[in-house]
PDB file of C-alpha atoms and ligand atoms in Angstrom:
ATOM      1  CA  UNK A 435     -48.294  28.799 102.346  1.00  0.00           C
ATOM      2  CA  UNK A 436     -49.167  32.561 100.713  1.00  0.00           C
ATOM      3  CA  UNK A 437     -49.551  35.799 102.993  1.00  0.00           C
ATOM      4  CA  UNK A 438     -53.270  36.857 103.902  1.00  0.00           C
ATOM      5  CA  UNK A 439     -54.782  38.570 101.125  1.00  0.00           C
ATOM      6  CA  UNK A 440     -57.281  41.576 103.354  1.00  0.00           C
ATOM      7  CA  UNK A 441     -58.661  41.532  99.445  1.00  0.00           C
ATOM      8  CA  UNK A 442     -60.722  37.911 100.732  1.00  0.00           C
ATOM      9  CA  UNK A 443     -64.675  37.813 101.360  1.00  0.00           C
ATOM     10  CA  UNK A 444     -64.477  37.719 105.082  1.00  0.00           C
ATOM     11  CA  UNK A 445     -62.331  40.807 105.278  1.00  0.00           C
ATOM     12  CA  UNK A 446     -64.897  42.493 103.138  1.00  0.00           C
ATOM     13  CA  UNK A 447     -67.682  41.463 105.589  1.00  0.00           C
ATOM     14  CA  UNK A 448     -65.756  42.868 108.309  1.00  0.00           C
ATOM     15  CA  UNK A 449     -65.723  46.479 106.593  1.00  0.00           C
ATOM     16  CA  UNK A 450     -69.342  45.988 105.876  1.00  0.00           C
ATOM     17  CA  UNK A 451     -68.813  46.320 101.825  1.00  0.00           C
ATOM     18  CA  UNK A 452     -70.564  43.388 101.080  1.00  0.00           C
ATOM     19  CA  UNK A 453     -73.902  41.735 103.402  1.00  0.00           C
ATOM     20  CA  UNK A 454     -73.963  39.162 105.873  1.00  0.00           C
ATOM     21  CA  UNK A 455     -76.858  38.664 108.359  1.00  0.00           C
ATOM     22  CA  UNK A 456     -74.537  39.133 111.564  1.00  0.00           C
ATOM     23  CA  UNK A 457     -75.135  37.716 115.146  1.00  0.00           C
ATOM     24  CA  UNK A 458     -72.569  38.863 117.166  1.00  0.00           C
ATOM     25  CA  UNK A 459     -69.923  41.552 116.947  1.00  0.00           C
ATOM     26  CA  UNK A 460     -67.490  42.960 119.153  1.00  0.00           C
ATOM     27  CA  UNK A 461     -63.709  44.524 118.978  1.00  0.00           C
ATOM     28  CA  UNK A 462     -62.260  41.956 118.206  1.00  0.00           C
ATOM     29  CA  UNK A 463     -64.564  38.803 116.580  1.00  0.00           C
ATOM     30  CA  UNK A 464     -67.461  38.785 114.258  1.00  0.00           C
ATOM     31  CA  UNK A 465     -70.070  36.178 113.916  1.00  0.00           C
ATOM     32  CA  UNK A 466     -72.738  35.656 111.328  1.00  0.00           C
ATOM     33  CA  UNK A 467     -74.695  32.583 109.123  1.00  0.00           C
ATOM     34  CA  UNK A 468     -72.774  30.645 106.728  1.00  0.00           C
ATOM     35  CA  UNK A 469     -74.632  31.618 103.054  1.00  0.00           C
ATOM     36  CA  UNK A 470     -74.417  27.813 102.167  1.00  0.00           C
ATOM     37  CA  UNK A 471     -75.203  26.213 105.491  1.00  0.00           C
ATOM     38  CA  UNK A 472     -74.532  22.488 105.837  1.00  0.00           C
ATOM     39  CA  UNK A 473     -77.251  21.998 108.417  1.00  0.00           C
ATOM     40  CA  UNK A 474     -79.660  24.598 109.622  1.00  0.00           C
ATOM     41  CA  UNK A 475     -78.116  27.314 112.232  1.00  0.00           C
ATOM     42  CA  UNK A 476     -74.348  26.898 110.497  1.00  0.00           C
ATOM     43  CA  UNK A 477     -72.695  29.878 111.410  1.00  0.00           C
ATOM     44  CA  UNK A 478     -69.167  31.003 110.982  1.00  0.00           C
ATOM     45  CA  UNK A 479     -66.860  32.845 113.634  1.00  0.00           C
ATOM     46  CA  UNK A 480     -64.257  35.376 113.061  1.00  0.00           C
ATOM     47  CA  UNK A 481     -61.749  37.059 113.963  1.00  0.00           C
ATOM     48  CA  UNK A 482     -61.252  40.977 113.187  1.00  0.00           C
ATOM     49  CA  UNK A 483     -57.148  40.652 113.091  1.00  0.00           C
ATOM     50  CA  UNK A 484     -56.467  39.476 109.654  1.00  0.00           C
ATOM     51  CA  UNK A 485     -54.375  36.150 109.803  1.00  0.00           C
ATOM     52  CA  UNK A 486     -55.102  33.374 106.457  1.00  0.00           C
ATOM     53  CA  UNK A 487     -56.278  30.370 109.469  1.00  0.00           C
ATOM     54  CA  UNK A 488     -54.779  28.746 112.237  1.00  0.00           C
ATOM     55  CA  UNK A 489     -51.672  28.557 110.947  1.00  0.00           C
ATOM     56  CA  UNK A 490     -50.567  31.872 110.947  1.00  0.00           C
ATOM     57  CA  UNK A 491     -53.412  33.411 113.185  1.00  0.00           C
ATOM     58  CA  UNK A 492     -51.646  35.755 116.125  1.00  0.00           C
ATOM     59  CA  UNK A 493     -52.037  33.268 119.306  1.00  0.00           C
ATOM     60  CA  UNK A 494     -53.459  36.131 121.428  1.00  0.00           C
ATOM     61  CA  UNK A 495     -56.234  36.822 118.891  1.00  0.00           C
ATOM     62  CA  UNK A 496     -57.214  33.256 119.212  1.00  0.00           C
ATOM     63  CA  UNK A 497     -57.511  33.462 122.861  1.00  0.00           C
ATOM     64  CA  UNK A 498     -60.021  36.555 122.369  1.00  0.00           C
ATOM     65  CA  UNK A 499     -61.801  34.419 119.720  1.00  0.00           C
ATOM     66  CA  UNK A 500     -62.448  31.174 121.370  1.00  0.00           C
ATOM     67  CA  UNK A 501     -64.630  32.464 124.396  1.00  0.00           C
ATOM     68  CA  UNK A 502     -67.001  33.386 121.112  1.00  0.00           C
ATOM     69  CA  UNK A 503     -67.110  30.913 119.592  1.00  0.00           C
ATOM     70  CA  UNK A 504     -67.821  29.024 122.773  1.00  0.00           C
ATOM     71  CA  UNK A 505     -70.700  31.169 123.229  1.00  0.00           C
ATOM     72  CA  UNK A 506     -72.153  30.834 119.737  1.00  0.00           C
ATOM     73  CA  UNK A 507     -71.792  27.228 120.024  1.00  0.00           C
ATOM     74  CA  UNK A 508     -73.896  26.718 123.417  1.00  0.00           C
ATOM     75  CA  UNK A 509     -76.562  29.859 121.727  1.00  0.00           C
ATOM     76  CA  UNK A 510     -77.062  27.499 117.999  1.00  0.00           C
ATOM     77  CA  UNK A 511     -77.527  24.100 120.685  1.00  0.00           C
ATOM     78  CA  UNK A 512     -79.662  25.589 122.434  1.00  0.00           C
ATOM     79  CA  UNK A 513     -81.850  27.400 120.091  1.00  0.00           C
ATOM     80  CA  UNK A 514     -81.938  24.354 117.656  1.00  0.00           C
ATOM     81  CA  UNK A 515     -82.387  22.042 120.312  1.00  0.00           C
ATOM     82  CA  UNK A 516     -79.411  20.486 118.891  1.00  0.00           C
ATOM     83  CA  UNK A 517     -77.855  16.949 120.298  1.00  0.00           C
ATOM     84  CA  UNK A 518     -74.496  18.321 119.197  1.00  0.00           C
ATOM     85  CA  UNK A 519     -72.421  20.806 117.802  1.00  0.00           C
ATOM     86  CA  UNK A 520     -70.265  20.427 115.542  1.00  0.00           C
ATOM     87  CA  UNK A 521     -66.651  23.143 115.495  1.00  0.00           C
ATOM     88  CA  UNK A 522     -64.127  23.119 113.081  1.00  0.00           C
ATOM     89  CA  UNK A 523     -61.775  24.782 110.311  1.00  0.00           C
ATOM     90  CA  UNK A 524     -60.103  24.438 107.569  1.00  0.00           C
ATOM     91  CA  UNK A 525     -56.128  25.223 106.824  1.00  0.00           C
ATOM     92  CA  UNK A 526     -55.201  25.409 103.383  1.00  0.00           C
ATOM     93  CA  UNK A 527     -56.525  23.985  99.897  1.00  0.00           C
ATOM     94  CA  UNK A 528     -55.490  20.333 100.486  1.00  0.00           C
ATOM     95  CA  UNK A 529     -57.931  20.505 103.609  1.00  0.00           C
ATOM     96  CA  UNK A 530     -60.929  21.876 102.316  1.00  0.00           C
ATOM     97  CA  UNK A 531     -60.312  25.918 103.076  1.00  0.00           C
ATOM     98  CA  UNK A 532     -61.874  27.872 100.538  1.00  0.00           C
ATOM     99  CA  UNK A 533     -61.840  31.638 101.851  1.00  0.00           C
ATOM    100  CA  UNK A 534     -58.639  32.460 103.748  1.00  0.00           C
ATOM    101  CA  UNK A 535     -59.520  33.998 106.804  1.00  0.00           C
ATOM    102  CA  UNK A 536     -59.243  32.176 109.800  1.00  0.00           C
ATOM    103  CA  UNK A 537     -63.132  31.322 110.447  1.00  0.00           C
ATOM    104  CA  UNK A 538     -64.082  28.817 112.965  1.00  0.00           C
ATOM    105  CA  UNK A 539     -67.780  27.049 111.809  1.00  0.00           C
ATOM    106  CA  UNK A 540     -70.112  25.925 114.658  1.00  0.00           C
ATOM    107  CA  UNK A 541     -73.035  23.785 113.288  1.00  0.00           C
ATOM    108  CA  UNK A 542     -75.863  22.435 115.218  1.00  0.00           C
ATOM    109  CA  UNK A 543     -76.025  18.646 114.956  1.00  0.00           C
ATOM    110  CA  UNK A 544     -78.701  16.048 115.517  1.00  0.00           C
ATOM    111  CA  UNK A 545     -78.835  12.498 115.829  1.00  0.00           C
ATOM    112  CA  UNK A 546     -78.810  10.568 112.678  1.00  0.00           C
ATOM    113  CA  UNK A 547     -79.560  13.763 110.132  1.00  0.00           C
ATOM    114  CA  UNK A 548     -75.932  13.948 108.350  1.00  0.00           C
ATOM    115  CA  UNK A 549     -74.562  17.485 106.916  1.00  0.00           C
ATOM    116  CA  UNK A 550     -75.051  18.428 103.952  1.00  0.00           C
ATOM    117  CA  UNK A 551     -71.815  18.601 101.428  1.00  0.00           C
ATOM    118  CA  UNK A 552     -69.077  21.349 102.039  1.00  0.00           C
ATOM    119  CA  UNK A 553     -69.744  24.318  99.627  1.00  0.00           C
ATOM    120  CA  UNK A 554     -73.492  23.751  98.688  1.00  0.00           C
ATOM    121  CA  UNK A 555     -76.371  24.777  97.747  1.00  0.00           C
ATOM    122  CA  UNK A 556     -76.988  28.660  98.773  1.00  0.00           C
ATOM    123  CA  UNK A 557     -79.595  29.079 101.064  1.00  0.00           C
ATOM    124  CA  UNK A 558     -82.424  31.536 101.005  1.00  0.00           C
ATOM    125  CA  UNK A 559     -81.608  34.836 102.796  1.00  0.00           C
ATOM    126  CA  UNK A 560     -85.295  34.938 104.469  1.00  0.00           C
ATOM    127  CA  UNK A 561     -84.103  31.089 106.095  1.00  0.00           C
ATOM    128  CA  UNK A 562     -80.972  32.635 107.047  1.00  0.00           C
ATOM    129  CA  UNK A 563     -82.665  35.576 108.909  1.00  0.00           C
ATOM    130  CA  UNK A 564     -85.268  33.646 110.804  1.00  0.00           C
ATOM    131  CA  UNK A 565     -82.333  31.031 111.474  1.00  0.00           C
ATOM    132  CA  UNK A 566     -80.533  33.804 112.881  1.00  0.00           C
ATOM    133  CA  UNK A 567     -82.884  35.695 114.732  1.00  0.00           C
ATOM    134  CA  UNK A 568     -83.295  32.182 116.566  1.00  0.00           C
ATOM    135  CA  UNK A 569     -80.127  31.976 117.780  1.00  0.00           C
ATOM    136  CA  UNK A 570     -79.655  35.240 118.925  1.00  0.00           C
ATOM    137  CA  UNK A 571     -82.761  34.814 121.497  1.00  0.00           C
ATOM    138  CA  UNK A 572     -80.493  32.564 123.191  1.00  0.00           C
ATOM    139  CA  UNK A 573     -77.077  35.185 122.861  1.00  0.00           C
TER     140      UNK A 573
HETATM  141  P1  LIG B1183     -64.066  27.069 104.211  1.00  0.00           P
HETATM  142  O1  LIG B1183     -64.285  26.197 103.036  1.00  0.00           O
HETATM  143  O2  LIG B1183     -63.041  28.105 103.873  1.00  0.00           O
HETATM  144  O3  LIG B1183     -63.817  26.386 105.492  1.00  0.00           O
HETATM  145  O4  LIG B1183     -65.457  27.759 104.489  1.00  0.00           O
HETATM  146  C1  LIG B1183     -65.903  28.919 103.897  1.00  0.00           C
HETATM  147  C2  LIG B1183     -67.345  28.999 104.279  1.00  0.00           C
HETATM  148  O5  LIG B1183     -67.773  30.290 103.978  1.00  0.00           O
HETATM  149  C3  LIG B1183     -68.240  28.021 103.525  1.00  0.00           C
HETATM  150  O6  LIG B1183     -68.983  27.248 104.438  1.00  0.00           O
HETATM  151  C4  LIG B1183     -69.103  28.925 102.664  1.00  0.00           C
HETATM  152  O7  LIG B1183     -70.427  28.447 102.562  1.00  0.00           O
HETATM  153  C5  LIG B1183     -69.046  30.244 103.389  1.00  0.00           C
HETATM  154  N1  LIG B1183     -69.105  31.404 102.541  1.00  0.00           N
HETATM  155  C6  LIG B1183     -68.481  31.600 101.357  1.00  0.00           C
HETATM  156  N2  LIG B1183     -68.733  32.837 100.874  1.00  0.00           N
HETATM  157  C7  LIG B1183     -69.540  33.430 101.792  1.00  0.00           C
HETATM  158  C8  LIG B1183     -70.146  34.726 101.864  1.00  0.00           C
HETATM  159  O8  LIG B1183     -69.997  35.566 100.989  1.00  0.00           O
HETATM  160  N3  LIG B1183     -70.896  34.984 102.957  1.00  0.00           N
HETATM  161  C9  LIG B1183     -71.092  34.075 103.958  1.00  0.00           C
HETATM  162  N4  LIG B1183     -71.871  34.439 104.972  1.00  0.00           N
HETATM  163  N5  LIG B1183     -70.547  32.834 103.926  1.00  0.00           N
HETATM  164  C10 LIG B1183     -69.776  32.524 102.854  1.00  0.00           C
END
């Protein structure tokens, strides 16, 4: 496994040099809408602290990080009206990680409506907005 590179997307997010449409920040965790959601309300979760995913990620960050993205989670449910959420993440190539910073993605499920593939289609930034501004009524 290869050292965190603070060169990654996420990282650049986090310094606000490139957009995201946010919906939660605080000291230590940002949250904000995946740009090629997988099912409407897919949102990512992450840390501040630099770390390339689980792996490696500083076990005290992760205990600041996981009340957040509990809170995220039960916000997309409810404002989606969800049946279930779906939380997961990636470690490494061979599992489907494709920007290395740890990120945790919460995606509002329903019954019988599967996810779209893994690294879609972008989605339109107006959809991502409204999407957002949904589930931060229910932050
Ligand atoms: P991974 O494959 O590493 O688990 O997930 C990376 C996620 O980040 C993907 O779901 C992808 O759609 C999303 N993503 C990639 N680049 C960007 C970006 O520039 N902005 C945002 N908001 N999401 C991104």
């Amino acid at each position: 496994m290869t050292d965190y590179d603070p060169s990654n997307i996420f990282a650049k997010i986090i310094k606000g040099e490139i957009p995201s449409v946010k919906l939660y920040e605080d000291d230590d965790a940002l949250a904000f809408m995946d740009v090629m959601p997988q099912a409407p309300g897919h949102l990512l979760v992450i840390p501040k602290q630099g770390s390339r995913n689980l792996l490696d990620a500083d076990p005290a960050v992760l205990a600041k990080l996981m009340p957040v993205v509990q809170k995220l989670a039960v916000a997309a449910r409810q404002a989606f009206d969800a049946d279930g959420v779906y939380v997961g993440q990636f470690n490494e190539p061979a599992a489907g990680q494709t920007v290395f910073h740890l990120h945790f993605h919460v995606i509002p499920r329903h019954d019988g409506q599967p996810l779209k593939p893994h690294i879609g289609g972008m989605e339109n930034i107006d959809v991502l907005k409204a999407n957002a501004e949904k589930i931060k009524a229910c932050l």
